[in-house]
mmCIF file of N, CA, C and O and ligand atoms in Angstrom:
data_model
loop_
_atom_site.group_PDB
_atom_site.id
_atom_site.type_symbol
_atom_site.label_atom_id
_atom_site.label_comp_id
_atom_site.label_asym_id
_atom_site.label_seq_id
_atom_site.Cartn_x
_atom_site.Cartn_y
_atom_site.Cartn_z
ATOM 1 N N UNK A 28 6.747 -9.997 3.842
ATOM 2 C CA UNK A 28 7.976 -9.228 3.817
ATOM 3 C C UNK A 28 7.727 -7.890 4.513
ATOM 4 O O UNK A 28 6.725 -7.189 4.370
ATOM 5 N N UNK A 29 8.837 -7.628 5.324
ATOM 6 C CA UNK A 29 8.582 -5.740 5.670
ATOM 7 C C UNK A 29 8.845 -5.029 5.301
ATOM 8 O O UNK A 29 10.029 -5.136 4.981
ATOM 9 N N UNK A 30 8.305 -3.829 4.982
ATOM 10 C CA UNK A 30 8.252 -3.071 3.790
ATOM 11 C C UNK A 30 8.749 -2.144 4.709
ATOM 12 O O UNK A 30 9.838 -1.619 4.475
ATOM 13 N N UNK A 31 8.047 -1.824 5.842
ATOM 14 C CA UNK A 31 8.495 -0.265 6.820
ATOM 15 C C UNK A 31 9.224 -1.181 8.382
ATOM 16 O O UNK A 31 8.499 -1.729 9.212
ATOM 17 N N UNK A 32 10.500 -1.151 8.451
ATOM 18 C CA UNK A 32 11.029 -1.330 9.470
ATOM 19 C C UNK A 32 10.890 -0.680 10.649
ATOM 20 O O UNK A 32 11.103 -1.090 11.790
ATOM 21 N N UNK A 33 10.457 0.531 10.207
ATOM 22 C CA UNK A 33 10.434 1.242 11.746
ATOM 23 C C UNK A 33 9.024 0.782 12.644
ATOM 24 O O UNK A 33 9.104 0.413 13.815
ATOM 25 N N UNK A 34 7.702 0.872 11.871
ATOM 26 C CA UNK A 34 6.517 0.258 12.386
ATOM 27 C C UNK A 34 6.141 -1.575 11.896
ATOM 28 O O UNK A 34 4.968 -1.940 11.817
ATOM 29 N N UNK A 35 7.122 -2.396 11.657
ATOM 30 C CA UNK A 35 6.720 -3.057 11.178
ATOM 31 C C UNK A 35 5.180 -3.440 10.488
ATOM 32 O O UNK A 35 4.147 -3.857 11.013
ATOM 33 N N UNK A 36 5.491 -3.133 9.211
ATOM 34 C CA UNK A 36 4.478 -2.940 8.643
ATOM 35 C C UNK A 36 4.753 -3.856 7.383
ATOM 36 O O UNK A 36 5.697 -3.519 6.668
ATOM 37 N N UNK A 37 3.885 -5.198 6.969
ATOM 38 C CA UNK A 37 4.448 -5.780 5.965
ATOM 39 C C UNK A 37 3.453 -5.816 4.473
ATOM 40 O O UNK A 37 2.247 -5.567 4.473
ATOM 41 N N UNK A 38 4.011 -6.070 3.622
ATOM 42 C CA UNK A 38 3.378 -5.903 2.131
ATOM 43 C C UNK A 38 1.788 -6.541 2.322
ATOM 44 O O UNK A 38 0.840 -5.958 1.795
ATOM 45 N N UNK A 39 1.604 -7.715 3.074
ATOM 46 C CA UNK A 39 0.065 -8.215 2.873
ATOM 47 C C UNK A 39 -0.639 -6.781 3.884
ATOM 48 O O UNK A 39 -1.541 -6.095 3.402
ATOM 49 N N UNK A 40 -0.256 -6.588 4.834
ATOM 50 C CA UNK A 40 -1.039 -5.368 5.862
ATOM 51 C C UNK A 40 -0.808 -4.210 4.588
ATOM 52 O O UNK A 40 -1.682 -3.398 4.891
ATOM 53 N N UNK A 41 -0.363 -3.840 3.754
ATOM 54 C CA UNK A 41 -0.613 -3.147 2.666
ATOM 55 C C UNK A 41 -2.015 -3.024 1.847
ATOM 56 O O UNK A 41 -3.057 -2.372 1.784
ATOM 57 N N UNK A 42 -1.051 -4.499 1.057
ATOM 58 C CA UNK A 42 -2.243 -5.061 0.284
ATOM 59 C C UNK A 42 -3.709 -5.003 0.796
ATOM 60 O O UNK A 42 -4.596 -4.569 0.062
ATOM 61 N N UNK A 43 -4.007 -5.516 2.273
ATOM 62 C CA UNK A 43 -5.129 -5.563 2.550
ATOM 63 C C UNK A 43 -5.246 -4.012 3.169
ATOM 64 O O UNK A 43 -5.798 -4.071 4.267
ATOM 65 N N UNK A 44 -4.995 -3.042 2.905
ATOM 66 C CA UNK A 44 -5.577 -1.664 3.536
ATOM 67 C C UNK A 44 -6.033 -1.388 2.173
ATOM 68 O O UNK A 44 -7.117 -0.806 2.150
ATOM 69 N N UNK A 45 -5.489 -1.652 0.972
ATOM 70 C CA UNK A 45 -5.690 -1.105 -0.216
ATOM 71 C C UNK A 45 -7.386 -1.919 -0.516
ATOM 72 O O UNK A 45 -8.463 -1.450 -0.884
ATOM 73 N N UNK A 46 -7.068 -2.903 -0.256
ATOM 74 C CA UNK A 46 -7.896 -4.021 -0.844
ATOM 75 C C UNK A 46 -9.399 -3.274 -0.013
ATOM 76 O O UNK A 46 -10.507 -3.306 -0.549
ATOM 77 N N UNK A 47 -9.082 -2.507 1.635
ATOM 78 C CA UNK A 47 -9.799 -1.874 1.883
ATOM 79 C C UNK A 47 -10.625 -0.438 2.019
ATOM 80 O O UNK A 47 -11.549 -0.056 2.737
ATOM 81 N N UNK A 48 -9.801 0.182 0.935
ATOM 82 C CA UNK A 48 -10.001 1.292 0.334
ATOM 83 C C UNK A 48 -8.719 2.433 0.349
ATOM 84 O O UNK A 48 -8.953 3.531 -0.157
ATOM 85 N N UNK A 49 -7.888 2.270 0.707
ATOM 86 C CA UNK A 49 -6.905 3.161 0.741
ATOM 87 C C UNK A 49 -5.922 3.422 -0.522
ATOM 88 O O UNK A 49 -4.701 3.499 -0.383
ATOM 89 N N UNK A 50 -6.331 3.500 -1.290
ATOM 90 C CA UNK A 50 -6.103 4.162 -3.024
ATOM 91 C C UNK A 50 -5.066 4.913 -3.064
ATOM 92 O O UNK A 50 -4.479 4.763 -4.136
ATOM 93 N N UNK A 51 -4.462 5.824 -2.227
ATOM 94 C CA UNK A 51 -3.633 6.415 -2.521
ATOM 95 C C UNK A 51 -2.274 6.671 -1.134
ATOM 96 O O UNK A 51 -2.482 6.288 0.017
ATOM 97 N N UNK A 52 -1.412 7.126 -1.410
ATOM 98 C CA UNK A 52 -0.249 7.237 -0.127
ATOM 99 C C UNK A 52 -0.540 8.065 0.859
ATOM 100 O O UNK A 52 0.120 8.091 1.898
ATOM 101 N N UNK A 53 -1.353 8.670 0.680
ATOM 102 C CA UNK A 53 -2.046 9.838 1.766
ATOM 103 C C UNK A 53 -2.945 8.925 2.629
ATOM 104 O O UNK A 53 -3.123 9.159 3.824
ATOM 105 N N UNK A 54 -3.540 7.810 1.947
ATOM 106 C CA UNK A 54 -4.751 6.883 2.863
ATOM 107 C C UNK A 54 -3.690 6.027 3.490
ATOM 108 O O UNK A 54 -3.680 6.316 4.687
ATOM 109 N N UNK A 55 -2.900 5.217 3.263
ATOM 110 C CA UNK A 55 -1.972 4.070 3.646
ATOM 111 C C UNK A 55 -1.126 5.250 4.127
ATOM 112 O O UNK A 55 -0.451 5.158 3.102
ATOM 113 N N UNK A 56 -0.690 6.037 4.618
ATOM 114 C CA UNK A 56 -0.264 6.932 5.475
ATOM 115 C C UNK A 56 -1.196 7.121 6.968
ATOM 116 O O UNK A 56 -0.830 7.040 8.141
ATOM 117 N N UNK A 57 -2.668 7.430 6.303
ATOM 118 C CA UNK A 57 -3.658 7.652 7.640
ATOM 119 C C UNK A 57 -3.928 6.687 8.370
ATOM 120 O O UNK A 57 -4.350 6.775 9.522
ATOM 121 N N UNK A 58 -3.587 5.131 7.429
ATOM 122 C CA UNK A 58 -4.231 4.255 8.191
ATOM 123 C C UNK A 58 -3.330 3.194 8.910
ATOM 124 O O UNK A 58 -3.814 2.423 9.740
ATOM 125 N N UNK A 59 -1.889 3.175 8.538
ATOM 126 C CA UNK A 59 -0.507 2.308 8.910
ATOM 127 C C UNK A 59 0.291 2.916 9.042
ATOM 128 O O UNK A 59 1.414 2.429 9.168
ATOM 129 N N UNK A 60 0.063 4.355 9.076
ATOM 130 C CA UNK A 60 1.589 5.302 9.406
ATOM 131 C C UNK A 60 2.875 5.273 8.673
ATOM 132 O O UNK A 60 3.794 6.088 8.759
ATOM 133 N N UNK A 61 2.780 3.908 7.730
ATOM 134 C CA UNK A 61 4.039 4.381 7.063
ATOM 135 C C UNK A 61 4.573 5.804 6.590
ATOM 136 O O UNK A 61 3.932 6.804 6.269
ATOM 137 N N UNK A 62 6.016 5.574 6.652
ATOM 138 C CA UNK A 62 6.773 6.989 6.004
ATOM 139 C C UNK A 62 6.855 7.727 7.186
ATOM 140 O O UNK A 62 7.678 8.641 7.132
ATOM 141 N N UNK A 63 5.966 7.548 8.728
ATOM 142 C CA UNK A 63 5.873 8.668 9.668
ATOM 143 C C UNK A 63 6.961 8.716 9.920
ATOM 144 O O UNK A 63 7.387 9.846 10.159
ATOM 145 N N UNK A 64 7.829 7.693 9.986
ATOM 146 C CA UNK A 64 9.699 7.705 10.592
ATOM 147 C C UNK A 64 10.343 8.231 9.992
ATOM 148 O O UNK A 64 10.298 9.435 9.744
ATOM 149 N N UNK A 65 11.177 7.369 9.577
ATOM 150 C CA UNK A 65 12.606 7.249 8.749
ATOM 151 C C UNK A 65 12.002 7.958 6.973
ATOM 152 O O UNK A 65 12.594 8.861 6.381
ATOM 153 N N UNK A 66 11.173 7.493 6.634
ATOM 154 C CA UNK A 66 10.509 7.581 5.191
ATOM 155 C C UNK A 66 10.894 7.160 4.461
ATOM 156 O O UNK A 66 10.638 7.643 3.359
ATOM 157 N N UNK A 67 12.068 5.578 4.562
ATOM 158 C CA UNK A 67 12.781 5.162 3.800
ATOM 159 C C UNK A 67 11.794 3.857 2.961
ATOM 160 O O UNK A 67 12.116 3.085 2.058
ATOM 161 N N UNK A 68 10.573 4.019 3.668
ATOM 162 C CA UNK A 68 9.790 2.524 2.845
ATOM 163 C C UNK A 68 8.677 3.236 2.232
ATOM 164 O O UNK A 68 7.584 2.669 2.227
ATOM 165 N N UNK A 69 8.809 4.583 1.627
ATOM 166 C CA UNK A 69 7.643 5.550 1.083
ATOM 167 C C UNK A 69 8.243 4.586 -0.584
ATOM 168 O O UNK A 69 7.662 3.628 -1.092
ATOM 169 N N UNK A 70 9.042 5.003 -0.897
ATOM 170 C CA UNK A 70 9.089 4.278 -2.289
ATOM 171 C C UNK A 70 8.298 3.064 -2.459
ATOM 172 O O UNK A 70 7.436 2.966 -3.332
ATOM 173 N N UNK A 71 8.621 2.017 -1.523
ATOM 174 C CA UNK A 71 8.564 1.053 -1.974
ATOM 175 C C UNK A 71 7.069 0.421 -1.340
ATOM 176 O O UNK A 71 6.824 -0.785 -1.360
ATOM 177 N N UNK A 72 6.030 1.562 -0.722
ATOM 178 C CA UNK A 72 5.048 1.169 -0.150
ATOM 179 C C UNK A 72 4.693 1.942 -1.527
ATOM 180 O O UNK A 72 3.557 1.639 -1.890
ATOM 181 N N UNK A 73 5.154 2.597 -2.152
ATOM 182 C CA UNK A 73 3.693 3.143 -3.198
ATOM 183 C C UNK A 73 4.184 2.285 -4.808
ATOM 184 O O UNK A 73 3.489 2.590 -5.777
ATOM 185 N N UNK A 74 4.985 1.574 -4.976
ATOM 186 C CA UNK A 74 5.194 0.666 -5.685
ATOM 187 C C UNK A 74 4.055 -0.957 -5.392
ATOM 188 O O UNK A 74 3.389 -1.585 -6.216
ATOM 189 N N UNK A 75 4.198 -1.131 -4.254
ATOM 190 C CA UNK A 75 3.076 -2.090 -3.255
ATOM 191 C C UNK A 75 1.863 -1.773 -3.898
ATOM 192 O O UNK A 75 1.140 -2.534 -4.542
ATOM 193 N N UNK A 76 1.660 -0.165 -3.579
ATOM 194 C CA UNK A 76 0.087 0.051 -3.806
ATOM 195 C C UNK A 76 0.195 0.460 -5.538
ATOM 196 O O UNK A 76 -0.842 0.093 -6.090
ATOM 197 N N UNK A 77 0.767 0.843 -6.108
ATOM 198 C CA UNK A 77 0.635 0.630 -7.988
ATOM 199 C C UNK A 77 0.240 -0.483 -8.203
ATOM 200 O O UNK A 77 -0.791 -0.651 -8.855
ATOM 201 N N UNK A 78 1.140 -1.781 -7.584
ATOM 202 C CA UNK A 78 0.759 -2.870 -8.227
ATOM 203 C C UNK A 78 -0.483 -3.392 -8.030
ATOM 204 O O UNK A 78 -1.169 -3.973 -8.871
ATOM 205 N N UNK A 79 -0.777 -3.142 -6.770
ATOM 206 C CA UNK A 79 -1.863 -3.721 -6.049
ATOM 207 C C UNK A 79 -3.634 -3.008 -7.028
ATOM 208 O O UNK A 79 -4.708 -3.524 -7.341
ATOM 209 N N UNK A 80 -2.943 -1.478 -7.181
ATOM 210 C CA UNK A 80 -4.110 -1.092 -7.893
ATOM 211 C C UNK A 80 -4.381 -1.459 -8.937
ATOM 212 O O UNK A 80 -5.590 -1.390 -9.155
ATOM 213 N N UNK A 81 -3.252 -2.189 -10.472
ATOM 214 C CA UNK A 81 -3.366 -2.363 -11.185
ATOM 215 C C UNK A 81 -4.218 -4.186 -10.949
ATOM 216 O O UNK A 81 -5.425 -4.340 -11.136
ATOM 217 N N UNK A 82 -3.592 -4.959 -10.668
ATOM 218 C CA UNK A 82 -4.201 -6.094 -10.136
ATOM 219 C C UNK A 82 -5.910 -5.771 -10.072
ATOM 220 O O UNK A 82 -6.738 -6.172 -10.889
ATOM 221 N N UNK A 83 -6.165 -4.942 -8.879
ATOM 222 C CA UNK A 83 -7.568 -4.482 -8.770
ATOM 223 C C UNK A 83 -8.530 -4.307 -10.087
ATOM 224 O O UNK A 83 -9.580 -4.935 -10.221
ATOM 225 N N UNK A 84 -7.880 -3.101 -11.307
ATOM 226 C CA UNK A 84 -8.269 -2.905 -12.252
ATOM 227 C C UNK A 84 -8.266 -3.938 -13.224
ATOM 228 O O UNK A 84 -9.005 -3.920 -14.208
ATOM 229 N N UNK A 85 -7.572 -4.704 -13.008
ATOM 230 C CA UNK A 85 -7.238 -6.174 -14.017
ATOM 231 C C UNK A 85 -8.579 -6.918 -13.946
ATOM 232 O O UNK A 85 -9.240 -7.220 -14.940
ATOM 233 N N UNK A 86 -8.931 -7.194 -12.624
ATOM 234 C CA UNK A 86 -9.994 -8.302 -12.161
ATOM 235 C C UNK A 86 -11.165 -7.794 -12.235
ATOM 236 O O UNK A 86 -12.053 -8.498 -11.754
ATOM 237 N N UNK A 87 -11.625 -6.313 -12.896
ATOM 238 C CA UNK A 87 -12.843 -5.623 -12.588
ATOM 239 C C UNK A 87 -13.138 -5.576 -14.147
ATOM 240 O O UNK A 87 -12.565 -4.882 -14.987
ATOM 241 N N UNK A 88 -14.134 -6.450 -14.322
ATOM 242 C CA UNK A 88 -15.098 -6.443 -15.396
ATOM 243 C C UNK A 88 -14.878 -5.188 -16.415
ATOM 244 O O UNK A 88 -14.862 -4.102 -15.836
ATOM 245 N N UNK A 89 -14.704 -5.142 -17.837
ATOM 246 C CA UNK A 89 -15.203 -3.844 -18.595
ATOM 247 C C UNK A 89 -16.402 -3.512 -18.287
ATOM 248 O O UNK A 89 -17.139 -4.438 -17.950
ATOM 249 N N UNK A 90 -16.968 -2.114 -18.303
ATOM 250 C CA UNK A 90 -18.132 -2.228 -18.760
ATOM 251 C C UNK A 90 -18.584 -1.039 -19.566
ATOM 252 O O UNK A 90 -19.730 -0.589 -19.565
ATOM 253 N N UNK A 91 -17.518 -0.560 -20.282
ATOM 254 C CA UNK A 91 -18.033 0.363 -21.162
ATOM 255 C C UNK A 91 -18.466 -0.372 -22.885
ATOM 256 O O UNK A 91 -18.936 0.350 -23.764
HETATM 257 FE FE1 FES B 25 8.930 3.146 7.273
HETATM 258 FE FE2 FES B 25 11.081 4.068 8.519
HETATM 259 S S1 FES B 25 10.919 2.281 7.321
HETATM 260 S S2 FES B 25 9.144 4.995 8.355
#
């Protein structure tokens, strides 16, 4: 699905920037430019990356 119309930019090219370290909207900003346009897919790219982080934290072992 496309999340940023102006750079076509879609939810898996998200997912996988996160998946490659980009943690926060400032990194998935540096690294896919979203929001540089219009800024109308800033909501819904950092909803992308919440979920995506929680997922992450889901699958990562306790270890305290
Ligand atoms: Fe992403 Fe316009 S839709 S900058």
């Amino acid at each position: 699905m496309y999340v940023c119309l102006c750079l076509g930019v879609t939810d898996t090219q998200i997912e996988a920037a996160v998946d490659n370290g980009a943690h926060t909207m400032k990194q998935l900003t540096s690294e896919l430019k979203i929001g540089s346009q219009c800024g109308k897919c800033c909501q819904c790219s950092k909803s992308i990356l919440n979920n995506k982080l929680i997922k992450i934290a889901e699958a990562e072992p306790c270890v305290a």
